[in-house]
Short mmCIF file of C-alpha atoms and ligand atoms in Angstrom, two decimals:
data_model
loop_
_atom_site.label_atom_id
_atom_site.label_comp_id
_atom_site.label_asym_id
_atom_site.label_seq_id
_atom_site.Cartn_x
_atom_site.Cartn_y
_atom_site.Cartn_z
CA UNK A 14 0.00 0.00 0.00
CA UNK A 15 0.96 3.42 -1.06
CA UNK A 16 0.18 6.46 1.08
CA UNK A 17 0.69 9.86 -1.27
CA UNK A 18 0.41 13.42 -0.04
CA UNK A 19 0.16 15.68 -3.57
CA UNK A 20 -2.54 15.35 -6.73
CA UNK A 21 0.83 14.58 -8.87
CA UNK A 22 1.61 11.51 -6.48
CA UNK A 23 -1.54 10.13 -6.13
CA UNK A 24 -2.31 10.37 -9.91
CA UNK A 25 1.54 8.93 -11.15
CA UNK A 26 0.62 6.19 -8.52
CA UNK A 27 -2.81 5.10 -9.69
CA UNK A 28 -1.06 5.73 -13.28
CA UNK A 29 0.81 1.89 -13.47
CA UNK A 30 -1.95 -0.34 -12.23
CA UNK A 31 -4.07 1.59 -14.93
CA UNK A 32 -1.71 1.63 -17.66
CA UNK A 33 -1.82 -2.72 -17.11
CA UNK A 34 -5.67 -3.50 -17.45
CA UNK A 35 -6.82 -2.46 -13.66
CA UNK A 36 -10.03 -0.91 -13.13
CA UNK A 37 -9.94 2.14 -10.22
CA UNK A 38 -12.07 1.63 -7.01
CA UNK A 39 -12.22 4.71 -4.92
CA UNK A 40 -13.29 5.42 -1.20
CA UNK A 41 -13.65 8.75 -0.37
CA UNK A 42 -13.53 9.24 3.79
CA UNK A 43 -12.86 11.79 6.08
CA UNK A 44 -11.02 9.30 8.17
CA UNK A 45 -11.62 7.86 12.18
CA UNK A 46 -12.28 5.07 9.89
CA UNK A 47 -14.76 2.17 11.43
CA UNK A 48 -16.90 -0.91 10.16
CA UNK A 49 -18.61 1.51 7.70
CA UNK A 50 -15.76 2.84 5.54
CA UNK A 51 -14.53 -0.80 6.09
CA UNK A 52 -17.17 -1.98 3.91
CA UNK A 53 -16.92 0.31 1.20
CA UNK A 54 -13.22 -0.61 1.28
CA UNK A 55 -14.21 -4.78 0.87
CA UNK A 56 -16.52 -4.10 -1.55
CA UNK A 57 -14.18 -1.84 -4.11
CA UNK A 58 -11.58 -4.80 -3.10
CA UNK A 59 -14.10 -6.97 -4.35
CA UNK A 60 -15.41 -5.42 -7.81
CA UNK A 61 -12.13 -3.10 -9.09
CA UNK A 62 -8.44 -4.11 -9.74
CA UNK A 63 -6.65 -0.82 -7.94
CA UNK A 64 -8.24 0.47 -4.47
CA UNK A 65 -7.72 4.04 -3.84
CA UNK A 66 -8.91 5.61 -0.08
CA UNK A 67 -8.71 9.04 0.37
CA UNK A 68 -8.30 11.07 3.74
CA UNK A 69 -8.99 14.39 4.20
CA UNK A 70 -11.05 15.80 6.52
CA UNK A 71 -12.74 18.86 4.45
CA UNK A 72 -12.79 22.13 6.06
CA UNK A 73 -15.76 23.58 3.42
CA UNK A 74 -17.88 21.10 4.26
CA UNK A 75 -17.91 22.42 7.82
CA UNK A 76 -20.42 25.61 9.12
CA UNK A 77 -19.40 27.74 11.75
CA UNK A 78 -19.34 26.48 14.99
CA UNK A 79 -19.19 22.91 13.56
CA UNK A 80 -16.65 20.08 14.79
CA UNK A 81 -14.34 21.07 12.11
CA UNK A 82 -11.33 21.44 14.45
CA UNK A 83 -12.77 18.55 16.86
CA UNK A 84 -13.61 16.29 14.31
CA UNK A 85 -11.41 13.13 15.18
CA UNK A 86 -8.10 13.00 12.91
CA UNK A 87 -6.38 9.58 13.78
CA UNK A 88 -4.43 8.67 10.64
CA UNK A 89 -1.58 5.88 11.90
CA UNK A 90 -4.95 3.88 12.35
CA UNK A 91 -7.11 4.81 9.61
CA UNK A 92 -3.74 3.68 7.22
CA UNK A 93 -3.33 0.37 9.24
CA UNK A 94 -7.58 -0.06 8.34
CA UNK A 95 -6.84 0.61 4.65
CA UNK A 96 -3.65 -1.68 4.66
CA UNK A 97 -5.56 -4.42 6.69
CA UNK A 98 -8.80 -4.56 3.85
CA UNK A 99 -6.51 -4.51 1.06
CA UNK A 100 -6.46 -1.00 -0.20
CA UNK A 101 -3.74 -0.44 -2.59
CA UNK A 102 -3.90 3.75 -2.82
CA UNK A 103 -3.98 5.82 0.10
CA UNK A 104 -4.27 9.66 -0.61
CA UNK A 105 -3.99 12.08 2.39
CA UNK A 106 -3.59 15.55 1.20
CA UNK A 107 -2.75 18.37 3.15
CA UNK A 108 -5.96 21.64 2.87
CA UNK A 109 -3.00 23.45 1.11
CA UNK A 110 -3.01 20.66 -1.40
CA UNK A 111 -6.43 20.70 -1.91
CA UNK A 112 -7.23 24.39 -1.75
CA UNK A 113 -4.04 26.35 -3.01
CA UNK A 114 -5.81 29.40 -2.96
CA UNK A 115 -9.36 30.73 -2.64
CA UNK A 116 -11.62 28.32 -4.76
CA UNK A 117 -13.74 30.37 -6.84
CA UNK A 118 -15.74 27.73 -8.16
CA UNK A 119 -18.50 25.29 -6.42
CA UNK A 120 -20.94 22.80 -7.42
CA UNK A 121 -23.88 23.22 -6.14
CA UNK A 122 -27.02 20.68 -6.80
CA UNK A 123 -29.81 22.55 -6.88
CA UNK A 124 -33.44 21.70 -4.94
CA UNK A 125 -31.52 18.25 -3.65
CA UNK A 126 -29.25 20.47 -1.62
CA UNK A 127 -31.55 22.63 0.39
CA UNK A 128 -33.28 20.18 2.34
CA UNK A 129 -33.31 17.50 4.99
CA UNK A 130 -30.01 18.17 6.34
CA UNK A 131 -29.31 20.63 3.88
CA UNK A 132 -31.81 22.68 5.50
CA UNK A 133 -29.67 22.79 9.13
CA UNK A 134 -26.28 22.96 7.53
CA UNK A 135 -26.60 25.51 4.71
CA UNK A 136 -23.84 25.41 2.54
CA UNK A 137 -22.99 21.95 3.73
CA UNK A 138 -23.36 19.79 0.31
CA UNK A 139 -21.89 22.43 -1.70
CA UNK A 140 -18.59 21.85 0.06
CA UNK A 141 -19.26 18.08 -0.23
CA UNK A 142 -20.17 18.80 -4.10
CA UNK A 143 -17.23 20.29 -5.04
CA UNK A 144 -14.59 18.04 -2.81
CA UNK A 145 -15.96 15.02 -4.20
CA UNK A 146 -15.65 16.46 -7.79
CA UNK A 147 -11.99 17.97 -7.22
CA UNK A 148 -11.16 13.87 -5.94
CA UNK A 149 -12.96 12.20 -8.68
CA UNK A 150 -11.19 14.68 -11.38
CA UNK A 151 -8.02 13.89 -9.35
CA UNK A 152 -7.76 9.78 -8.99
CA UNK A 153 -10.68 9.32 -12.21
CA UNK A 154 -11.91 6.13 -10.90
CA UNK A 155 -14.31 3.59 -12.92
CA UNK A 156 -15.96 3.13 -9.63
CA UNK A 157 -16.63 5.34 -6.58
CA UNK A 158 -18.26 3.98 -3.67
CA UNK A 159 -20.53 5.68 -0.74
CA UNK A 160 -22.72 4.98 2.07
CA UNK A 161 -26.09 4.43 2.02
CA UNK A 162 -26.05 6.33 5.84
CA UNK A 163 -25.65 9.67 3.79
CA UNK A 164 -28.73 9.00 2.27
CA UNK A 165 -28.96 11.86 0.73
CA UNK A 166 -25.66 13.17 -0.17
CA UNK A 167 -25.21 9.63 -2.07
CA UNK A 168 -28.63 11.02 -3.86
CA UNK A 169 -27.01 14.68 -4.88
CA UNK A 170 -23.73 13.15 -5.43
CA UNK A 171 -25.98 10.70 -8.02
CA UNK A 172 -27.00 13.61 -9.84
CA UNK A 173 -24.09 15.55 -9.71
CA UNK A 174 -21.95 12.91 -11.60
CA UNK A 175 -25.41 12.75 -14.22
CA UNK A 176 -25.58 16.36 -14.60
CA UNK A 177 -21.75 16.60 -15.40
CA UNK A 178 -21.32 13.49 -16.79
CA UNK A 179 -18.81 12.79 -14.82
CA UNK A 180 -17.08 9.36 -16.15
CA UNK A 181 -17.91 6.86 -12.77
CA UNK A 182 -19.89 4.40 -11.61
CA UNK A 183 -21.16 5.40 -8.54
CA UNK A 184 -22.13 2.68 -6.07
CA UNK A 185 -23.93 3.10 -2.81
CA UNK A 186 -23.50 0.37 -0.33
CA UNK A 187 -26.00 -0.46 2.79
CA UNK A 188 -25.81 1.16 6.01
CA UNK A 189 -23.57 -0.75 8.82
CA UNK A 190 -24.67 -1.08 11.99
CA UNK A 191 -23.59 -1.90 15.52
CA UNK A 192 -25.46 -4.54 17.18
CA UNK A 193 -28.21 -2.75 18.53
CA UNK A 194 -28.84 -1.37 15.52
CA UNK A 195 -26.86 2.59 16.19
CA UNK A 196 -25.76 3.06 12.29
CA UNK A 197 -22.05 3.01 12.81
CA UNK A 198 -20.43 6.72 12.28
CA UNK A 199 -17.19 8.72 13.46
CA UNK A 200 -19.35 10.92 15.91
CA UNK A 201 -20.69 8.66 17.88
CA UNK A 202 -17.80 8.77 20.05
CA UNK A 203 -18.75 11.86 20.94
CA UNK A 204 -21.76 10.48 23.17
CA UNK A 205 -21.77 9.95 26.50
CA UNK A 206 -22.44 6.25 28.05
CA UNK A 207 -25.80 7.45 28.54
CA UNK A 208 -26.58 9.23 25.32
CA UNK A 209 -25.04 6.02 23.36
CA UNK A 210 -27.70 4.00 25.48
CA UNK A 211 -30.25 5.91 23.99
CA UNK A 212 -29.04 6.19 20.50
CA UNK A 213 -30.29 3.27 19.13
CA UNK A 214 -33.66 4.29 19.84
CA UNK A 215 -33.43 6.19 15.78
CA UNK A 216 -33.05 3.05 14.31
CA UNK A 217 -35.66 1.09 16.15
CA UNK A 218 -37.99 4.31 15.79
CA UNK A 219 -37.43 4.10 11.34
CA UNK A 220 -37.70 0.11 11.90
CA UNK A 221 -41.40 0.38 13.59
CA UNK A 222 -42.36 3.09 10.69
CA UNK A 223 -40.89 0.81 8.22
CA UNK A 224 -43.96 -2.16 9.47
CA UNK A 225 -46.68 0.27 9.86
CA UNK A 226 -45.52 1.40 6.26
CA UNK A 227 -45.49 -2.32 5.22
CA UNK A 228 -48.96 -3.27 7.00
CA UNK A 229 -50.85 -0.40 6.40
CA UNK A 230 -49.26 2.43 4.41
CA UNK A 231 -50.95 5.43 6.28
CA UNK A 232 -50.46 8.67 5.38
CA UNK A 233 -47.00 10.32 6.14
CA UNK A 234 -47.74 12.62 8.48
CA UNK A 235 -48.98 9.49 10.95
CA UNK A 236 -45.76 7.80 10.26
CA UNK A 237 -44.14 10.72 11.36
CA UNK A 238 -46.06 10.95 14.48
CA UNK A 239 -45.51 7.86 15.30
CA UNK A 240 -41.34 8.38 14.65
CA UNK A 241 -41.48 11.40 16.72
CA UNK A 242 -42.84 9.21 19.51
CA UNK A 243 -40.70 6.83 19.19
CA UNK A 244 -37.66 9.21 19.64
CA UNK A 245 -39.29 10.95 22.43
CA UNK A 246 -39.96 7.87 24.70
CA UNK A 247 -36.51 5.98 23.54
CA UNK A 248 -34.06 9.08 23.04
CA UNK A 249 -35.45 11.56 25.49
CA UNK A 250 -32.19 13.11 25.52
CA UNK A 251 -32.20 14.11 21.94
CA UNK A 252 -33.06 16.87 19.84
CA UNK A 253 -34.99 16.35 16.86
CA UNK A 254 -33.97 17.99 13.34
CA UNK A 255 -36.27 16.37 11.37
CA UNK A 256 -38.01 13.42 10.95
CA UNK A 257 -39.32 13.27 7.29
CA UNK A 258 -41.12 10.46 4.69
CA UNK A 259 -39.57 11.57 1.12
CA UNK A 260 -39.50 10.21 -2.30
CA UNK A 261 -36.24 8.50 -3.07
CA UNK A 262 -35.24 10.71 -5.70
CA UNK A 263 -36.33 13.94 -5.34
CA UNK A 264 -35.81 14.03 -1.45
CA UNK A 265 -39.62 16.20 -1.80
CA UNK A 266 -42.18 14.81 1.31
CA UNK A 267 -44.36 12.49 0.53
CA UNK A 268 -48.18 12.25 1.66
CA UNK A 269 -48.77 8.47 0.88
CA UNK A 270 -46.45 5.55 1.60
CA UNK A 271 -48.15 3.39 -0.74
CA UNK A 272 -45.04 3.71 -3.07
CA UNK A 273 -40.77 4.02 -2.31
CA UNK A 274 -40.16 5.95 0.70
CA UNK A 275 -37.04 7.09 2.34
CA UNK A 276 -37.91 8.14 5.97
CA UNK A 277 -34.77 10.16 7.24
CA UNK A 278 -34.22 11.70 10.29
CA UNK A 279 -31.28 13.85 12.21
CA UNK A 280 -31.13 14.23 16.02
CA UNK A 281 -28.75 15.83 17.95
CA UNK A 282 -27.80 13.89 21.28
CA UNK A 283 -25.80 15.85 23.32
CA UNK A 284 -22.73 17.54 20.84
CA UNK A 285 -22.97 14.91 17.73
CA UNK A 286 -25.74 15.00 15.48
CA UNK A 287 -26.76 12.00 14.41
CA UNK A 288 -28.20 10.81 10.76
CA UNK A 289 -30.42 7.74 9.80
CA UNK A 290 -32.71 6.57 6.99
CA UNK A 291 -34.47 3.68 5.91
CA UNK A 292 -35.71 3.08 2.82
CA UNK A 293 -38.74 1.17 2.89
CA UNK A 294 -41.21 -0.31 -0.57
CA UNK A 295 -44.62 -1.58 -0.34
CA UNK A 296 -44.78 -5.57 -0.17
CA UNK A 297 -45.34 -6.70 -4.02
CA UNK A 298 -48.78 -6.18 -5.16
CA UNK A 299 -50.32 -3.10 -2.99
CA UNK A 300 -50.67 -0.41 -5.12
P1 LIG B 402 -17.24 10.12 6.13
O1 LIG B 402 -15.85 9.72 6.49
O2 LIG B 402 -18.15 10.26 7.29
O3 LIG B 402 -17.27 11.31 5.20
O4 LIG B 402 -17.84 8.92 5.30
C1 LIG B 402 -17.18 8.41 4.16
C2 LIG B 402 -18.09 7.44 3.47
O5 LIG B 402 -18.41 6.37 4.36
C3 LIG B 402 -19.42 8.06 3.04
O6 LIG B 402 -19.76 7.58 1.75
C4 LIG B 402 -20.38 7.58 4.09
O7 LIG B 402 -21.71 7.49 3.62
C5 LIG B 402 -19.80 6.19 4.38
N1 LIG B 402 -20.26 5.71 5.69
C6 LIG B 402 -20.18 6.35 6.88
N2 LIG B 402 -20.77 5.60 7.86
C7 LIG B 402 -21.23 4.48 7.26
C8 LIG B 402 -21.94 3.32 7.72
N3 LIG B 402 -22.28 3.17 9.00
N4 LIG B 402 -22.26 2.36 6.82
C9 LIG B 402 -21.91 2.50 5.51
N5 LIG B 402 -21.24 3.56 5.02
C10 LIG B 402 -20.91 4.55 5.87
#
């Protein structure tokens, strides 16, 4: 495994295994890598000849008075993680690297970008946007992979790469949990023993939506009731965001859940705010 610092490193790297035949994977992360990133990193493994990780936590990603300068930076063991699930391409940039100067350019996704968490963060995907365009125009993989937990910047990031036609496959892989179901991410360690006790309640509240959805398919606005409920009795602690029912692709609420629905929700417990989703379809034949 190669770990490279500069854009003219990271591409002359990725340049041989290219030049012979081997199709580019790429994992973009921001690091404090766990089971999650893991994942991606098994499955590029798996489908693509060349594995390239990148790590760089992004500062325009970040709003004021975000964990920017808290957000946890621990790369001896994210690079013994990437080594251990067989990726061959580590890139770590420094901000310098990435940003030389003042960028004057950003992608922005329109409509997809203002809302759900778009709506608490503003400016939040645009940074994502544009970072994930700068590293797919620097390591030009066949295949870039993402998490379904980022439900919806896997959806912008979707369109992005359509409206551009940016030359990747883009594949989003399921959510992974920890045992009690608490979708695995780098802020939980930011909860206390008693917050992370309650955490899993946003997962079991999206799992009882997800059977009233499949039993009955009432109208959103009880599912989200019924969600809000849920979090209240099993997350008291927490802070709710949102809780919405969308439509898979155009992120816009939903009244009926007789069709594809994404429920997603963001609650802040204590200093992290925490993200989940679930995707849920009416059983074959109810219309
Ligand atoms: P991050 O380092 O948080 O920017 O995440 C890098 C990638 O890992 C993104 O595509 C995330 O969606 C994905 N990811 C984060 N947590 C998980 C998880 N629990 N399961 C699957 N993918 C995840």
């Amino acid at each position: 495994m190669e770990t490279t610092r500069t854009i003219a490193d990271v591409r002359r790297v990725i340049g041989t295994p290219r030049a012979a035949g081997r199709s580019v994977g790429f994992v973009p992360t921001m690091g404090a890598l766990h089971a999650g990133h893991a994942a991606l990193i098994d499955r590029a493994r798996a489908e693509t000849g060349c594995v390239v990780v990148s790590i760089f936590v992004n500062p325009t990603q970040f709003g004021p008075g975000e964990d920017y300068d808290s957000y946890p930076r621990c790369e001896r063991e994210d690079l013994a993680v990437c080594e251990a699930h067989g990726a061959d391409v580590v890139f770590a940039p420094s901000v310098e690297e990435m940003y030389p100067r003042r960028s004057l350019t950003t992608v922005h996704v329109d409509r997809l970008s203002e809302t759900l968490c778009g709506a608490d963060r503003p400016g939040h995907f645009d940074g994502v946007c544009t970072v994930v365009a700068k590293l797919l125009n620097i390591v030009a993989p066949d295949r870039a992979y993402f998490g379904a937990k980022d439900y919806q910047q896997a959806t912008i990031l979707r369109r992005m790469v359509s409206d551009l036609n940016v030359p990747v496959e883009l594949v989003v892989c399921p959510t992974v949990r920890e045992p009690d179901g608490l979708a695995v991410s780098s802020r939980n360690r930011y909860l206390s023993a008693e917050q992370r006790r309650q955490a899993p309640a946003l997962h079991a509240a999206l799992q009882q939506a997800a059977a009233m959805i499949r039993r009955d398919a009432p109208p959103a606005e009880t599912v989200i009731e019924a969600v809000r409920a849920a979090l209240a009795d099993g997350a008291p602690d927490g802070t709710i965001d949102y809780v919405r029912v969308v439509d898979p692709e155009t992120l816009e609420d939903v009244q009926r859940t007789d069709r594809p629905v994404v429920i997603a929700l963001a609650v802040r417990l204590g200093s992290a705010r925490l993200i989940d989703n679930l995707r849920v379809d009416p059983p074959a034949g109810a219309s």
